[in-house]
XYZ file of C-alpha atoms in Angstrom:
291
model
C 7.873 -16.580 33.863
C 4.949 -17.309 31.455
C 6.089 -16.467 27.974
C 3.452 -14.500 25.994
C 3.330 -15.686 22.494
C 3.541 -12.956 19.360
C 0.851 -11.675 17.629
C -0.398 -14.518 14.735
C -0.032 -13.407 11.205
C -2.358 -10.986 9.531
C -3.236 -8.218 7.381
C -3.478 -5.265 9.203
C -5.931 -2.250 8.313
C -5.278 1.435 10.011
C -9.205 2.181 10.780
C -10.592 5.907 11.595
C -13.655 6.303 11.009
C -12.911 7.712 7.598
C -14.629 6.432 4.111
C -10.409 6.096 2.732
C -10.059 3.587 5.808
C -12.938 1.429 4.541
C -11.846 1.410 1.078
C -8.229 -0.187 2.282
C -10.048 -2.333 4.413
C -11.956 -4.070 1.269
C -9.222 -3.407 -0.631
C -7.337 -5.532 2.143
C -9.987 -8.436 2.075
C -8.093 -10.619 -0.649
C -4.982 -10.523 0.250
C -5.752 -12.009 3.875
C -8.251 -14.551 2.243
C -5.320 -15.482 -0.338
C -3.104 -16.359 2.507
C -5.193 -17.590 4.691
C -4.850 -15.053 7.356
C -6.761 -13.136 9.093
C -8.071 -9.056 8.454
C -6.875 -6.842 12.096
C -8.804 -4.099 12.164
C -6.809 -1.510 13.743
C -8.204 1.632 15.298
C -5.831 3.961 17.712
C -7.360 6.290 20.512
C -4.269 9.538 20.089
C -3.472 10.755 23.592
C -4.366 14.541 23.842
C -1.631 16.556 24.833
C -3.413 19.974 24.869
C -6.702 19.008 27.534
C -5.719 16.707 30.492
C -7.281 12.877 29.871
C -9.953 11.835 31.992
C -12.540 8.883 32.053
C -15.790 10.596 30.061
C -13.567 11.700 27.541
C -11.849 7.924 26.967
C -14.975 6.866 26.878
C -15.813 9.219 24.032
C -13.419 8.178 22.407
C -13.471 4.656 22.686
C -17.187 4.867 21.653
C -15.766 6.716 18.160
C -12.573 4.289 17.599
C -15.826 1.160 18.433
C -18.158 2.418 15.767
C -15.643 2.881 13.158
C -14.318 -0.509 13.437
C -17.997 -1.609 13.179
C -18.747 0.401 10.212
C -15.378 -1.730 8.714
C -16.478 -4.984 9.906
C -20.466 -4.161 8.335
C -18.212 -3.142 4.829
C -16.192 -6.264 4.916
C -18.904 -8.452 5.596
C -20.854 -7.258 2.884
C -18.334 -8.504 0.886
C -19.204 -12.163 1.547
C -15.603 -13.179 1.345
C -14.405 -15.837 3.905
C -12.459 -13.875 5.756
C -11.760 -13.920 9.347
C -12.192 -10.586 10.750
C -10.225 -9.912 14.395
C -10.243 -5.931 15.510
C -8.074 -4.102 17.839
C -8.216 -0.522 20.024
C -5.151 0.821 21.292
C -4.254 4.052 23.326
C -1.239 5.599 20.798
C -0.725 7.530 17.589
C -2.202 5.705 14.562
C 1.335 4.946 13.262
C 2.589 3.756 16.520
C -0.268 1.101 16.036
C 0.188 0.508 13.326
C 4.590 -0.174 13.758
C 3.492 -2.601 16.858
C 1.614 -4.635 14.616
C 4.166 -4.414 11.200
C 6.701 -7.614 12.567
C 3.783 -10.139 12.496
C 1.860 -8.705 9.468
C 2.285 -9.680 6.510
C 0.923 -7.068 4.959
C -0.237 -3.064 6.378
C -2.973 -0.878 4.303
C -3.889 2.380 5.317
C -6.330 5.033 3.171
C -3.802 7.575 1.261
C -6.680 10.149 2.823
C -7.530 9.671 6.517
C -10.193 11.571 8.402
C -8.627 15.045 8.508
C -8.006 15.404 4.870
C -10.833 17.947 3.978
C -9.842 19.636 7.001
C -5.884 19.601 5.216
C -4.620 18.147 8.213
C -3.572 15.260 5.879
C -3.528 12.739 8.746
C -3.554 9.758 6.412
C -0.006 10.936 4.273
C 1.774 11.098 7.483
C 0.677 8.301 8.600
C 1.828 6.424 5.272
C 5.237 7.754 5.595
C 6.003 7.087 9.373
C 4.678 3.701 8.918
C 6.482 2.945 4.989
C 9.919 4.090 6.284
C 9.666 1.598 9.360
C 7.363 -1.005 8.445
C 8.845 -4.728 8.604
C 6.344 -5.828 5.560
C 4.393 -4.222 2.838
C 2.855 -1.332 3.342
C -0.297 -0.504 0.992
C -1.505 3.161 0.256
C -5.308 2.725 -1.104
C -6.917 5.587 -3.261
C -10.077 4.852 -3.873
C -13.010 2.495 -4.102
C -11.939 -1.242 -4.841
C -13.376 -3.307 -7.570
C -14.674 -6.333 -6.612
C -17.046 -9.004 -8.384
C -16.002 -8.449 -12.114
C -12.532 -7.558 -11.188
C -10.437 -4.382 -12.567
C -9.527 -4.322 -16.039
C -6.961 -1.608 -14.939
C -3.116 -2.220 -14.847
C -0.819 -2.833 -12.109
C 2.783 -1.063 -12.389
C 6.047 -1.460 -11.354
C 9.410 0.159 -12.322
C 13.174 -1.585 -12.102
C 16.045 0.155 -12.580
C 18.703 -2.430 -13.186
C 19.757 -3.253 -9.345
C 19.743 -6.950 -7.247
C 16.458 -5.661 -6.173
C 14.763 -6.137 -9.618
C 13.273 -9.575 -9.475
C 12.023 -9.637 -5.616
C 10.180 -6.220 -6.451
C 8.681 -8.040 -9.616
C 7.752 -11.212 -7.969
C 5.759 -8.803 -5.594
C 3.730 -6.895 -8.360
C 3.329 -10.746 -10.279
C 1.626 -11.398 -6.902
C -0.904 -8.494 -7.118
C -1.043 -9.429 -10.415
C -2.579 -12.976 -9.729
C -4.529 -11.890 -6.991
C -6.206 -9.450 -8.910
C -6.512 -10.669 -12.148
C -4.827 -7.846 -13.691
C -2.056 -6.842 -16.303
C 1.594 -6.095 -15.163
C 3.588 -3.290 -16.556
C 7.044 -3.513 -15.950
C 9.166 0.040 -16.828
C 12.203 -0.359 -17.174
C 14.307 2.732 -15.932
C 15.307 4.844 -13.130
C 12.891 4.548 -10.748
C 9.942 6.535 -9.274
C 10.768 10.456 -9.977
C 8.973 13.469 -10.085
C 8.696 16.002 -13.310
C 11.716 17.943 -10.868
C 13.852 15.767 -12.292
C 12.911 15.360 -15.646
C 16.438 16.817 -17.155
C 17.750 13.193 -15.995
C 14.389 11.422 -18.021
C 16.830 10.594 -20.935
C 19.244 8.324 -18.527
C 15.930 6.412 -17.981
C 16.473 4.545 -21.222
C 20.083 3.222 -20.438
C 20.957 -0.431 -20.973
C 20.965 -1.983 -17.606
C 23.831 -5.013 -17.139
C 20.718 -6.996 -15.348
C 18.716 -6.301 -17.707
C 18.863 -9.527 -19.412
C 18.499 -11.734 -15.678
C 15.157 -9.519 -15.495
C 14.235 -10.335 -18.903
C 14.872 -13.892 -18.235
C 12.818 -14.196 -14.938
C 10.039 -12.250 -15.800
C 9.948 -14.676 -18.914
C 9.378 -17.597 -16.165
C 6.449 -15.426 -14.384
C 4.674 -15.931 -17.622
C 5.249 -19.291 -18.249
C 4.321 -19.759 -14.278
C 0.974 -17.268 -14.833
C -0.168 -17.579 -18.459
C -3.369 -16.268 -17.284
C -1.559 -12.734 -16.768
C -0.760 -10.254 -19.428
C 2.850 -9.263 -18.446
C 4.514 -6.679 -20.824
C 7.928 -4.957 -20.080
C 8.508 -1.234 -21.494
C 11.233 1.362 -21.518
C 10.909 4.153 -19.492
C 11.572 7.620 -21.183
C 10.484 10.098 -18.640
C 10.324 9.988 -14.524
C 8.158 7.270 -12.955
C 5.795 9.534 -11.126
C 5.302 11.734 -14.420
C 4.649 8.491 -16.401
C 2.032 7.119 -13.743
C 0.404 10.888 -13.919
C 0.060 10.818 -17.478
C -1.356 7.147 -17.622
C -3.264 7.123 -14.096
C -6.758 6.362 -15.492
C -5.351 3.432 -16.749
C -3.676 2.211 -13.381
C -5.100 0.663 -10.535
C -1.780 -0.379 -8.766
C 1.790 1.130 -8.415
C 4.350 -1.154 -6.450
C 7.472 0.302 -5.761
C 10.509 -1.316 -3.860
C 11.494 0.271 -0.187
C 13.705 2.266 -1.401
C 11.868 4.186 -3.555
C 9.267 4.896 -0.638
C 10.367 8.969 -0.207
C 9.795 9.916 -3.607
C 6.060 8.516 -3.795
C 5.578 9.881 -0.060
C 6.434 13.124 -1.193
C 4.372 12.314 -4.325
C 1.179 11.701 -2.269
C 1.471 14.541 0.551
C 2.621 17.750 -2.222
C -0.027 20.304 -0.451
C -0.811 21.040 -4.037
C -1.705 17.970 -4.594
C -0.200 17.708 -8.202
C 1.790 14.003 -9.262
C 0.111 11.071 -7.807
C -2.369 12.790 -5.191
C -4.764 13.492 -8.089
C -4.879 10.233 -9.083
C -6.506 7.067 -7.989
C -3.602 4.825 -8.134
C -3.433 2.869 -5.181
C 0.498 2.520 -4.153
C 2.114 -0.384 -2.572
C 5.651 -0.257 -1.149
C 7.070 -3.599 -0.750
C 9.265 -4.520 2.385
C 13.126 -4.075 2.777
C 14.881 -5.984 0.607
C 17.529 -8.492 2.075
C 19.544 -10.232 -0.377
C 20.533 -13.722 0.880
């Protein structure tokens, strides 16, 4: 039997036809052109379950799931990065797609706001959330327009909260960090939390025991990157509430697996309050495995 080899490495970009999709495809465009891999356009036909499939309407839809992926490719290009650009269709649910393609990326990004969202079918948060809780790799939630040419000025953020955890979810914002040219914020505290649990804000500022390994590593990140600004700063208040208050100032949140429910439920609230009124872009790194 002829073995069929796996998929090759890439960054993979959820595509719907939707202005949020773009924006995490261009968003997407450094990382694969960092490592050297290429962008997969990704763009999923849903089965209908309410009207019986026939040909003319796959064809329909094909036709929609073909132009949006061209409308990506045309906003990629334009780009003029040297990136390879491959681009996929597939019959399923976006987040099905998206799961079949997570063990060979290396990294997924998918617009917090997919096509449906002025409609509030929020398509894009569910998405997010099926594909964060069962990704194997990063999974990036873009809000917003990148920055490209002069870069972004903005911060990146990430939050420890004193567990073995600490310096592989730093390592991954020092890597956003680089790529982007930006400045890291690392809080020190509990976590990402909403203003629900704000009564526990004051345990935020506890004394972790690896507190001082952190302190030591991140103080080889700088001596590794002196081109990044990399400050450290107790938390005093929940994550999420922290991020609200400073979100004009924030480009990038990077939270560990873990932490992936709380900025789910951050981003899908139906009020939209906490981080759904902001433009922070979120990315959720992969399970940690300790060796």
């Amino acid at each position: 039997m002829r073995e069929i080899a796996p998929p090759a490495a890439a960054v993979v970009v959820g595509i719907d036809g939707s202005r949020a999709a773009i924006d995490a495809a261009l968003w997407a465009v450094r990382e694969a052109v960092d490592r050297d891999v290429p962008l997969r356009l990704v763009a999923a036909i849903e089965p209908k379950v309410s009207t019986p499939a026939d040909g003319q309407t796959y064809l329909q839809d094909f036709g929609t799931a073909e132009c949006a992926i061209l409308q990506a490719v045309t906003a990629v290009e334009s780009t003029c990065e040297p990136v390879k650009i491959e681009a996929e269709i597939v019959r399923c649910t976006p987040a099905q797609a998206l799961l079949k393609a997570s063990p060979s990326a290396v990294m997924i990004c998918i617009g917090a706001d997919g096509l449906h969202a002025d409609a509030g079918l929020r398509r894009g948060g569910s998405t997010a959330t099926a594909v964060s809780a069962q990704a194997h790799c990063p999974v990036a939630i873009i809000r917003g327009s990148p920055r490209h040419g002069t870069g972004d000025p903005r911060w990146i953020v990430t939050c420890t909260d004193g567990d073995s955890g600490d310096a592989f979810l730093v390592a991954r914002a020092v890597e956003e960090a680089r790529l982007r040219s930006a400045p890291l914020r690392v809080m020190r505290g509990r976590g990402p939390q909403s203003h629900d649990d704000v009564h526990d804000a004051g345990k935020s500022a506890a004394i972790h025991p690896a507190g001082d390994i952190l302190e030591r590593s991140i103080a080889r990140w700088r001596t590794m990157n002196p081109e990044i600004v990399i400050e450290t700063e107790e938390l005093t208040s929940g994550f999420v509430d922290y991020v609200v208050r400073q979100a004009g100032d924030i480009q990038l949140v990077v939270v560990g697996h873990e932490r992936r429910r709380d900025v789910a439920y951050a981003n899908q609230t139906p009020e939209r309050a906490t981080l759904g009124d902001t433009q922070c872009s979120v990315l959720i790194a992969e399970p940690h495995r300790p060796l």
